[in-house]
Short mmCIF file of C-alpha atoms in Angstrom, two decimals:
data_model
loop_
_atom_site.label_atom_id
_atom_site.label_comp_id
_atom_site.label_asym_id
_atom_site.label_seq_id
_atom_site.Cartn_x
_atom_site.Cartn_y
_atom_site.Cartn_z
CA MET A 122 109.70 68.47 100.32
CA SER A 123 109.31 66.35 103.43
CA GLN A 124 112.93 66.96 104.41
CA LEU A 125 112.30 70.67 104.17
CA GLU A 126 109.19 70.35 106.31
CA ALA A 127 111.07 68.32 108.92
CA LEU A 128 113.77 71.01 109.19
CA VAL A 129 111.42 73.40 110.89
CA GLU A 130 109.45 71.83 113.73
CA ASP A 131 108.20 74.95 115.44
CA PRO A 132 104.79 75.85 113.96
CA TRP A 133 105.46 79.62 114.04
CA LEU A 134 108.83 79.32 112.38
CA HIS A 135 107.36 76.79 109.96
CA GLY A 136 104.65 79.23 108.93
CA LEU A 137 107.20 82.01 108.55
CA VAL A 138 109.52 79.99 106.33
CA ILE A 139 106.75 78.62 104.12
CA GLY A 140 105.15 82.05 104.06
CA PHE A 141 108.42 83.58 102.88
CA LEU A 142 108.67 81.03 100.06
CA VAL A 143 105.03 81.45 98.98
CA LEU A 144 105.21 85.24 99.12
CA ASN A 145 108.30 85.32 96.94
CA LEU A 146 106.80 82.89 94.48
CA LEU A 147 103.65 85.00 94.12
CA MET A 148 105.60 88.26 93.91
CA ALA A 149 107.73 86.78 91.14
CA VAL A 150 104.65 85.56 89.31
CA GLY A 151 102.99 88.96 89.73
CA GLY A 152 106.10 90.77 88.55
CA PHE A 153 106.85 88.77 85.45
CA ALA A 154 103.22 88.13 84.49
CA SER A 155 103.11 91.59 82.93
CA TRP A 156 105.89 90.65 80.50
CA TRP A 157 104.24 87.31 79.79
CA GLU A 158 100.83 88.85 79.26
CA ARG A 159 102.15 91.42 76.82
CA ARG A 160 103.94 88.73 74.80
CA PHE A 161 100.84 86.52 74.89
CA ALA A 162 98.49 89.35 73.89
CA ALA A 163 100.84 90.34 71.11
CA ARG A 164 100.75 86.81 69.70
CA ILE A 165 96.94 86.80 69.82
CA GLN A 166 96.87 90.12 67.94
CA ASN A 167 99.54 89.04 65.46
CA ARG A 168 102.19 91.37 66.91
CA ILE A 169 105.57 90.62 68.49
CA GLY A 170 105.39 92.34 71.86
CA PRO A 171 108.30 93.48 74.07
CA ASN A 172 111.43 91.68 72.88
CA ILE A 173 114.27 94.16 73.30
CA VAL A 174 115.15 94.23 77.01
CA GLY A 175 116.96 91.02 77.88
CA PRO A 176 116.52 87.67 76.13
CA LEU A 177 113.02 87.59 74.58
CA GLY A 178 112.31 90.82 76.43
CA VAL A 179 112.10 89.03 79.78
CA LEU A 180 113.64 91.96 81.67
CA GLN A 181 110.89 94.31 80.49
CA PRO A 182 109.13 94.35 83.92
CA ILE A 183 112.35 95.65 85.53
CA ALA A 184 112.60 98.41 82.93
CA ASP A 185 108.95 99.24 83.59
CA LEU A 186 109.62 99.36 87.32
CA ILE A 187 112.50 101.80 86.87
CA LYS A 188 110.34 103.93 84.59
CA MET A 189 107.46 103.97 87.08
CA ALA A 190 109.70 104.84 90.01
CA GLN A 191 110.86 107.96 88.14
CA LYS A 192 107.37 109.31 87.54
CA GLU A 193 106.08 112.24 89.50
CA ASP A 194 103.88 111.27 92.41
CA ILE A 195 100.74 113.34 91.83
CA VAL A 196 97.95 113.67 94.39
CA PRO A 197 94.99 115.66 93.04
CA ARG A 198 94.36 118.90 94.93
CA ASP A 199 90.82 118.00 96.01
CA ALA A 200 91.61 114.37 96.76
CA ASP A 201 91.12 112.78 100.14
CA ARG A 202 94.86 112.41 100.81
CA VAL A 203 94.80 109.65 103.43
CA LEU A 204 92.43 107.34 101.55
CA PHE A 205 94.10 108.17 98.25
CA ASN A 206 97.49 107.01 99.53
CA LEU A 207 96.12 104.06 101.49
CA ALA A 208 94.13 102.53 98.63
CA PRO A 209 96.99 101.22 96.44
CA ALA A 210 98.62 99.40 99.36
CA LEU A 211 95.67 97.20 100.22
CA PRO A 212 94.86 95.10 97.10
CA THR A 213 98.23 93.31 96.99
CA PHE A 214 97.97 92.57 100.70
CA LEU A 215 94.47 91.10 100.36
CA ALA A 216 95.32 89.11 97.23
CA LEU A 217 98.43 87.57 98.83
CA GLY A 218 96.49 86.67 101.99
CA GLY A 219 94.28 84.24 100.09
CA ALA A 220 97.29 82.07 99.25
CA ALA A 221 98.03 81.46 102.94
CA VAL A 222 95.56 78.58 103.28
CA ILE A 223 96.44 76.76 100.04
CA PRO A 224 98.57 73.61 100.38
CA PHE A 225 101.26 73.86 97.70
CA ALA A 226 102.42 70.25 97.87
CA GLY A 227 101.38 66.92 99.28
CA SER A 228 102.24 63.24 99.41
CA TRP A 229 100.78 59.90 100.43
CA GLY A 230 101.42 59.12 104.09
CA GLU A 231 102.31 55.72 105.58
CA ASP A 232 98.64 55.10 106.42
CA GLY A 233 97.50 55.62 102.84
CA ARG A 234 96.06 59.06 103.61
CA TRP A 235 96.93 62.23 101.69
CA GLN A 236 99.22 64.55 103.64
CA ASN A 237 99.22 68.22 102.70
CA GLN A 238 102.50 70.10 102.81
CA LEU A 239 103.75 73.64 102.29
CA VAL A 240 100.71 75.32 103.83
CA VAL A 241 101.46 78.69 105.38
CA ALA A 242 98.56 78.51 107.84
CA ASP A 243 96.30 75.47 107.76
CA LEU A 244 93.18 77.22 109.07
CA ASP A 245 90.09 75.19 109.97
CA ILE A 246 87.98 77.90 108.37
CA GLY A 247 90.02 78.03 105.16
CA ILE A 248 87.12 78.75 102.79
CA LEU A 249 85.71 81.38 105.11
CA TRP A 250 89.10 83.11 105.32
CA VAL A 251 89.31 83.26 101.53
CA MET A 252 85.75 84.57 101.23
CA ALA A 253 86.39 87.18 103.92
CA LEU A 254 89.39 88.48 102.00
CA ALA A 255 87.41 88.44 98.74
CA GLY A 256 84.69 90.46 100.44
CA LEU A 257 87.21 93.06 101.59
CA MET A 258 88.57 93.42 98.07
CA VAL A 259 85.98 96.05 97.14
CA PHE A 260 87.31 98.43 99.80
CA PRO A 261 90.58 99.50 98.14
CA VAL A 262 88.87 99.86 94.76
CA TRP A 263 86.13 101.93 96.31
CA MET A 264 88.56 103.99 98.39
CA ALA A 265 90.59 104.81 95.30
CA GLY A 266 87.44 105.73 93.39
CA TRP A 267 86.09 107.99 96.11
CA ALA A 268 89.33 109.59 97.23
CA SER A 269 90.39 110.64 93.73
CA ASN A 270 87.43 113.01 93.58
CA ASN A 271 86.92 112.55 89.88
CA LYS A 272 83.67 111.63 88.14
CA TYR A 273 85.16 108.68 86.25
CA THR A 274 86.73 107.16 89.33
CA LEU A 275 83.56 107.71 91.36
CA LEU A 276 81.48 105.91 88.71
CA ALA A 277 84.03 103.12 88.60
CA GLY A 278 84.07 102.81 92.38
CA MET A 279 80.28 102.63 92.46
CA ARG A 280 80.26 99.93 89.81
CA ALA A 281 82.96 98.03 91.69
CA VAL A 282 80.94 98.04 94.90
CA ALA A 283 77.76 96.92 93.12
CA GLN A 284 79.63 94.19 91.29
CA GLY A 285 81.61 93.06 94.31
CA ILE A 286 78.61 92.70 96.57
CA SER A 287 76.56 90.91 93.90
CA TYR A 288 79.19 88.48 92.71
CA GLU A 289 80.28 87.57 96.21
CA ILE A 290 77.03 85.61 96.65
CA PRO A 291 77.44 83.14 93.73
CA LEU A 292 81.18 82.91 94.50
CA LEU A 293 80.42 81.81 98.05
CA LEU A 294 77.66 79.45 96.91
CA SER A 295 79.79 77.75 94.26
CA ALA A 296 82.60 77.28 96.78
CA LEU A 297 79.97 75.86 99.13
CA VAL A 298 79.46 73.01 96.64
CA ALA A 299 82.99 71.82 97.44
CA VAL A 300 82.36 72.23 101.18
CA VAL A 301 79.09 70.28 101.10
CA ALA A 302 80.48 67.50 98.90
CA THR A 303 83.61 66.93 101.01
CA GLY A 304 82.27 67.87 104.43
CA GLU A 305 85.40 69.95 105.04
CA LEU A 306 85.75 73.67 105.63
CA SER A 307 89.54 73.87 105.38
CA ILE A 308 91.17 74.00 101.96
CA SER A 309 93.66 71.29 102.89
CA GLY A 310 90.76 69.05 104.01
CA ILE A 311 89.08 69.53 100.65
CA VAL A 312 92.31 68.73 98.81
CA SER A 313 92.85 65.58 100.91
CA TRP A 314 89.30 64.42 100.22
CA GLN A 315 89.81 64.91 96.50
CA ALA A 316 93.13 63.05 96.53
CA GLU A 317 91.47 60.10 98.26
CA HIS A 318 88.08 60.06 96.49
CA GLY A 319 88.74 61.72 93.13
CA TRP A 320 88.76 65.33 91.95
CA LEU A 321 85.47 67.11 92.48
CA ILE A 322 85.21 68.17 88.86
CA TRP A 323 84.81 64.47 87.92
CA ARG A 324 83.67 62.97 91.21
CA LEU A 325 80.49 65.06 91.29
CA PRO A 326 78.90 64.23 87.94
CA VAL A 327 77.93 67.37 85.96
CA LEU A 328 77.41 69.39 89.17
CA GLY A 329 81.15 69.45 89.87
CA PHE A 330 81.98 70.70 86.42
CA VAL A 331 79.30 73.41 86.46
CA ALA A 332 80.35 74.48 89.96
CA PHE A 333 83.99 74.69 88.87
CA LEU A 334 83.10 76.72 85.80
CA LEU A 335 80.96 79.13 87.81
CA PHE A 336 83.55 79.47 90.59
CA PHE A 337 86.16 80.27 87.98
CA LEU A 338 83.94 82.89 86.33
CA MET A 339 83.02 84.44 89.69
CA SER A 340 86.70 84.69 90.57
CA LEU A 341 87.18 86.65 87.35
CA ALA A 342 84.40 88.96 88.48
CA GLU A 343 86.02 89.38 91.89
CA ALA A 344 89.36 90.12 90.28
CA ASN A 345 87.64 92.59 87.92
CA ARG A 346 88.87 90.83 84.80
CA ILE A 347 87.21 90.65 81.39
CA PRO A 348 84.36 89.85 80.84
CA PHE A 349 83.70 91.47 84.22
CA ASP A 350 86.11 94.41 84.19
CA ILE A 351 83.37 97.03 84.40
CA PRO A 352 85.16 99.01 87.15
CA GLU A 353 88.15 99.44 84.84
CA ALA A 354 86.40 99.77 81.47
CA GLU A 355 89.09 101.77 79.72
CA SER A 356 86.86 102.66 76.78
CA GLU A 357 84.12 104.27 78.89
CA LEU A 358 85.75 105.24 82.16
CA VAL A 359 89.30 105.92 80.88
CA ALA A 360 90.90 103.49 83.35
CA GLY A 361 88.34 103.34 86.11
CA VAL A 362 89.59 103.97 89.61
CA MET A 363 93.21 104.22 88.48
CA VAL A 364 92.76 107.43 86.48
CA GLU A 365 94.38 109.76 89.01
CA TYR A 366 97.22 107.48 90.05
CA THR A 367 100.76 107.87 88.82
CA GLY A 368 104.02 106.04 89.09
CA LEU A 369 104.44 103.24 91.58
CA LYS A 370 100.96 103.66 93.05
CA PHE A 371 99.51 102.90 89.63
CA GLY A 372 101.99 100.05 89.35
CA LEU A 373 100.79 98.57 92.62
CA PHE A 374 97.24 98.31 91.29
CA LEU A 375 98.47 96.52 88.17
CA PHE A 376 100.69 94.23 90.21
CA ALA A 377 97.85 93.36 92.58
CA GLU A 378 95.69 92.37 89.64
CA TYR A 379 98.19 89.78 88.44
CA VAL A 380 98.66 88.40 91.95
CA HIS A 381 94.91 88.31 92.51
CA THR A 382 94.30 86.44 89.26
CA PHE A 383 96.98 83.89 90.07
CA VAL A 384 95.67 83.32 93.60
CA ALA A 385 92.15 82.91 92.16
CA ALA A 386 93.51 80.25 89.79
CA LEU A 387 95.28 78.51 92.71
CA LEU A 388 92.03 78.49 94.68
CA ALA A 389 89.97 77.08 91.81
CA VAL A 390 92.56 74.29 91.46
CA ALA A 391 92.55 73.55 95.19
CA LEU A 392 88.76 73.45 95.39
CA PHE A 393 87.86 71.52 92.26
CA LEU A 394 90.95 70.18 90.49
CA GLY A 395 92.57 68.22 93.31
CA GLY A 396 95.16 70.79 94.39
CA ALA A 397 98.67 69.34 94.39
CA HIS A 398 97.40 65.80 93.76
CA GLY A 399 98.63 64.01 90.65
CA PRO A 400 100.91 61.17 89.53
CA PHE A 401 104.29 61.15 91.34
CA ALA A 402 103.08 63.95 93.60
CA GLU A 403 105.71 63.04 96.22
CA ARG A 404 108.51 63.68 93.77
CA VAL A 405 107.41 66.84 92.03
CA GLY A 406 106.29 68.85 95.06
CA PRO A 407 104.36 71.98 94.12
CA LEU A 408 104.72 71.41 90.36
CA TRP A 409 101.27 69.89 89.86
CA LEU A 410 99.52 72.74 91.61
CA LEU A 411 101.54 75.34 89.72
CA LEU A 412 100.96 73.57 86.40
CA LYS A 413 97.18 73.40 86.87
CA ALA A 414 96.97 76.95 88.18
CA GLY A 415 99.23 78.11 85.34
CA LEU A 416 96.85 76.62 82.78
CA LEU A 417 93.90 78.42 84.38
CA PHE A 418 95.97 81.62 84.53
CA VAL A 419 96.66 81.34 80.80
CA SER A 420 92.97 80.81 80.05
CA ILE A 421 92.06 83.88 82.12
CA TYR A 422 94.25 86.03 79.87
CA TRP A 423 93.14 84.16 76.79
CA ILE A 424 89.56 85.14 77.67
CA ARG A 425 90.73 88.65 78.40
CA TRP A 426 92.28 89.21 74.99
CA SER A 427 89.59 87.54 72.95
CA TRP A 428 86.33 88.44 74.59
CA TYR A 429 84.17 91.51 75.05
CA ARG A 430 83.04 93.24 78.20
CA PHE A 431 79.52 93.06 79.62
CA ARG A 432 77.54 96.25 80.04
CA ALA A 433 76.99 97.23 83.67
CA ASP A 434 73.27 96.39 83.67
CA GLN A 435 73.80 93.11 81.79
CA LEU A 436 76.30 92.18 84.46
CA MET A 437 73.75 92.65 87.23
CA VAL A 438 71.02 90.78 85.34
CA LEU A 439 73.44 87.91 84.70
CA CYS A 440 74.29 87.71 88.39
CA TRP A 441 70.88 88.08 90.01
CA HIS A 442 68.68 86.37 87.41
CA TYR A 443 70.90 83.47 86.39
CA LEU A 444 74.02 82.87 88.46
CA ILE A 445 72.51 83.05 91.94
CA PRO A 446 69.57 80.69 91.17
CA ILE A 447 71.91 78.27 89.37
CA THR A 448 74.41 78.20 92.25
CA VAL A 449 71.60 77.73 94.81
CA LEU A 450 70.37 74.75 92.77
CA LEU A 451 73.92 73.41 92.60
CA VAL A 452 74.30 73.51 96.39
CA MET A 453 70.88 71.85 96.82
CA GLY A 454 71.74 69.17 94.27
CA THR A 455 75.06 68.44 95.95
CA ALA A 456 73.40 68.28 99.37
CA THR A 457 70.82 65.84 97.99
CA MET A 458 73.54 63.63 96.54
CA VAL A 459 75.48 63.66 99.79
CA SER A 460 72.43 62.81 101.89
CA LEU A 461 71.44 59.99 99.52
CA GLY A 462 74.96 58.62 99.90
CA TRP A 463 75.85 58.85 96.20
CA LEU A 464 79.24 60.35 96.88
CA MET B 86 100.95 87.43 129.63
CA ILE B 87 101.78 88.47 126.09
CA GLY B 88 98.39 87.10 125.07
CA THR B 89 96.60 89.30 127.59
CA LEU B 90 98.56 92.36 126.48
CA PHE B 91 97.66 91.53 122.90
CA LEU B 92 93.99 91.24 123.81
CA LEU B 93 94.13 94.57 125.65
CA ALA B 94 95.73 96.20 122.62
CA LEU B 95 93.03 94.76 120.37
CA LEU B 96 90.24 95.90 122.67
CA SER B 97 91.65 99.41 122.88
CA LEU B 98 91.83 99.43 119.08
CA VAL B 99 88.13 98.48 118.96
CA LEU B 100 87.33 101.28 121.42
CA LEU B 101 89.45 103.85 119.61
CA CYS B 102 87.85 103.03 116.26
CA SER B 103 84.34 103.17 117.68
CA VAL B 104 85.05 106.61 119.15
CA GLN B 105 86.32 107.65 115.73
CA VAL B 106 83.09 106.37 114.12
CA ALA B 107 81.09 108.69 116.34
CA ARG B 108 83.48 111.67 116.25
CA CYS B 109 84.49 111.71 112.60
CA PRO B 110 83.13 114.77 110.76
CA ASP B 111 83.29 113.05 107.37
CA LEU B 112 80.60 110.42 106.73
CA VAL B 113 82.85 108.33 104.48
CA HIS B 114 85.65 108.21 107.04
CA SER B 115 83.08 107.32 109.66
CA VAL B 116 81.92 104.31 107.64
CA LEU B 117 85.51 103.21 107.03
CA TRP B 118 86.31 103.52 110.75
CA LEU B 119 83.29 101.30 111.37
CA ALA B 120 84.81 98.76 108.98
CA VAL B 121 88.07 98.84 110.98
CA THR B 122 86.07 98.46 114.21
CA LEU B 123 84.36 95.35 112.87
CA LEU B 124 87.65 93.92 111.61
CA SER B 125 89.32 94.39 114.98
CA THR B 126 86.29 92.81 116.66
CA ALA B 127 86.88 89.82 114.38
CA CYS B 128 90.48 89.73 115.64
CA VAL B 129 89.19 89.66 119.24
CA LEU B 130 86.96 86.73 118.27
CA VAL B 131 89.98 84.90 116.87
CA TRP B 132 91.83 85.48 120.14
CA LEU B 133 88.82 84.05 122.00
CA ALA B 134 89.14 80.86 119.93
CA ALA B 135 86.01 81.42 117.83
CA PRO B 136 87.50 81.54 114.32
CA PHE B 137 84.24 80.63 112.60
CA LEU B 138 82.46 83.58 114.18
CA ALA B 139 85.35 85.83 113.20
CA GLY B 140 85.12 84.71 109.58
CA ILE B 141 81.36 85.21 109.49
CA GLN B 142 81.82 88.61 111.12
CA ILE B 143 84.10 89.73 108.29
CA VAL B 144 82.07 88.16 105.46
CA LEU B 145 78.71 89.46 106.67
CA TYR B 146 79.45 92.74 108.42
CA THR B 147 82.59 94.14 106.84
CA GLY B 148 82.08 92.55 103.44
CA GLY B 149 78.30 92.93 103.27
CA VAL B 150 76.83 95.58 105.53
CA ILE B 151 79.65 98.12 105.24
CA THR B 152 79.73 97.69 101.47
CA LEU B 153 76.02 98.47 101.37
CA MET B 154 76.65 101.53 103.55
CA LEU B 155 79.32 102.71 101.13
CA PHE B 156 76.87 102.24 98.31
CA GLY B 157 74.34 104.31 100.21
CA VAL B 158 76.91 107.05 100.80
CA MET B 159 77.75 107.15 97.12
CA LEU B 160 74.14 107.43 96.02
CA THR B 161 73.77 110.59 98.09
CA HIS B 162 75.00 113.96 96.91
CA ARG B 163 78.55 114.89 97.84
CA ASP B 164 78.80 118.29 99.43
CA ALA B 165 82.30 119.33 100.39
CA THR B 166 81.11 122.16 102.62
CA ALA B 167 78.83 119.99 104.75
CA VAL B 168 80.85 119.06 107.82
CA VAL B 169 79.04 117.35 110.66
CA PRO B 170 80.68 118.56 113.85
CA ASN B 171 79.39 115.70 116.06
CA PRO B 172 79.61 117.53 119.39
CA ILE B 173 78.58 115.86 122.62
CA GLN B 174 75.44 117.85 123.35
CA ARG B 175 74.54 116.70 126.85
CA PRO B 176 77.46 114.86 128.47
CA ALA B 177 75.60 114.02 131.69
CA VAL B 178 72.75 112.27 129.88
CA ALA B 179 75.19 110.44 127.63
CA LEU B 180 77.17 109.27 130.65
CA VAL B 181 74.05 107.95 132.42
CA ALA B 182 72.93 106.09 129.29
CA ALA B 183 76.37 104.57 128.74
CA VAL B 184 76.81 103.49 132.36
CA THR B 185 73.33 101.94 132.46
CA LEU B 186 73.99 99.96 129.30
CA LEU B 187 77.36 98.81 130.64
CA ALA B 188 75.78 97.69 133.93
CA ILE B 189 73.05 95.70 132.17
CA LEU B 190 75.56 94.01 129.85
CA LEU B 191 77.97 93.18 132.69
CA ALA B 192 75.14 91.74 134.80
CA ALA B 193 73.99 89.60 131.90
CA ILE B 194 77.53 88.38 131.24
CA TRP B 195 78.21 87.48 134.87
CA ARG B 196 74.90 85.68 135.32
CA THR B 197 75.41 83.36 132.37
CA PRO B 198 77.95 80.76 133.45
CA GLU B 199 79.04 79.99 129.86
CA LEU B 200 79.87 83.66 129.34
CA ALA B 201 81.82 84.23 132.57
CA PRO B 202 85.34 85.49 131.88
CA ALA B 203 86.87 82.30 133.29
CA ALA B 204 85.16 80.17 130.66
CA MET B 205 86.61 82.24 127.84
CA SER B 206 90.05 81.00 127.12
CA PRO B 207 91.80 79.76 124.02
CA GLN B 208 91.61 76.21 125.43
CA HIS B 209 87.85 76.02 124.78
CA GLU B 210 88.04 76.19 121.03
CA VAL B 211 84.58 75.91 119.49
CA THR B 212 84.72 74.02 116.22
CA THR B 213 82.46 74.70 113.26
CA LEU B 214 81.10 71.18 113.66
CA GLN B 215 79.89 71.97 117.19
CA ILE B 216 78.26 75.21 116.03
CA GLY B 217 76.50 73.35 113.22
CA GLN B 218 75.24 70.64 115.58
CA VAL B 219 73.90 73.19 118.05
CA LEU B 220 72.20 75.23 115.31
CA LEU B 221 70.60 72.30 113.50
CA ALA B 222 69.72 70.15 116.51
CA GLU B 223 69.21 71.99 119.80
CA GLN B 224 68.34 75.42 118.37
CA LEU B 225 66.59 74.22 115.22
CA LEU B 226 63.36 76.12 115.88
CA ALA B 227 65.10 79.44 116.53
CA PHE B 228 67.26 78.88 113.46
CA GLU B 229 64.26 78.26 111.21
CA VAL B 230 62.26 81.15 112.69
CA LEU B 231 65.21 83.45 111.96
CA SER B 232 65.43 82.27 108.38
CA VAL B 233 61.69 82.88 107.89
CA LEU B 234 62.16 86.36 109.37
CA LEU B 235 64.98 87.10 106.93
CA LEU B 236 62.87 85.79 104.06
CA ALA B 237 60.02 88.09 105.12
CA ALA B 238 62.44 91.04 105.25
CA MET B 239 63.68 90.18 101.77
CA VAL B 240 60.16 89.96 100.33
CA GLY B 241 59.33 93.24 102.07
CA ALA B 242 62.36 94.94 100.52
CA ILE B 243 61.37 93.72 97.08
CA VAL B 244 57.77 94.93 97.51
CA LEU B 245 58.93 98.34 98.76
CA SER B 246 61.45 98.90 95.98
CA ARG B 247 59.26 97.59 93.17
CA ARG B 248 58.54 100.04 90.42
CA LYS B 249 54.93 101.17 90.48
CA ASP B 250 53.64 100.57 86.98
CA PRO B 251 50.55 102.59 86.07
#
């Protein structure tokens, strides 16, 4: 990894090259996750799943892509054409942006400090950048819901806005636990701190674990996954905001969901599970990060295929009555521990 | 040179979007143009080496306020025939008001030495640490008064929206 880093000295070129690698990695994950999820879900439900196209059915996403590209591109007559066509393009863009501040690899430097590598853009305001993108995520969903001019999509868009604005607060607060504990605002700073002092999930007794769990759940809510997939709710709202979309535009929404979930898993790992830190981290490069994030990714879909969905009002009660007070207490507890010097 | 051109492009984007906010006949488009305006303002802040402010701008304004506006729009009835023409009713009055505001703002900017155009350059990057130290040391009173004000607003909102049980 370090040889690769040394090859490109110029910071702009460096960012471009790493960005190219990270983008391709995430696109590949997003593309083939649909095949993996269908196989995984099939196993959970005692079925076989797609197994015809290619070995073990691994080429199924490509077949799906060809099928989707052939579909007619329908825009409803009364739809708001500009917003309708703009909406599917944005979610993938926003989901991929979050990965820019995550260090994918790292190693111990000569001075015994942890050096982060493979970061596209090591922003000082890493957490804030991620939260800003998460906050913008409601826009495409809402735009799709409004522009389709359909009662189901409108209801779904309204739910998405309500959910997005509510769950952003505990998401921010639980990420703040990591910021307060480490005293760093950049993701790479948080990862370095964890490599040197211990992963936050263990290093902060109880609080770290609860904060990790809540951050993970909030990310599910931001990504509109079960148990928080109210905006999609196929049994009540048909398919939520995606009802009127066909072909590749529909595909883009699905693709963005996989990418978003994976980036959320990457973020949870970087904030609470030590990022790319692990035994022999110098040798294995990004493998540790991908392994940890992969495990979280699997558990997200495990939850998805075995759990139920909250009702819209239960979701709001859960957020405002329980999650926000708990996360506020977590931040206060962490701040107390830091000021007493227990960390 | 390229930096200045970039800044000019950003500023004209901000201007263009703000004109669109005022001129747009459709309320929803207007709100979305406002979102783009705020996003491009955040880009200007990044160019002026204030990344923290830019981040807060997006989280609070675009992510929070605009989302609430969208929610408000959705709670109102949608009427396809209602088109707000947004004409400029009295251009002379509007011009006087705009020029006066511009003059006041420019005077304020030039009188404050920290805000003079020369002081704003990417070399003077303000770190989050500095902002935190200023807020919690020098400006502690103002900071706390603001938080009490926000708390009062929150309590007020709860009282106003509370269901009146018989």
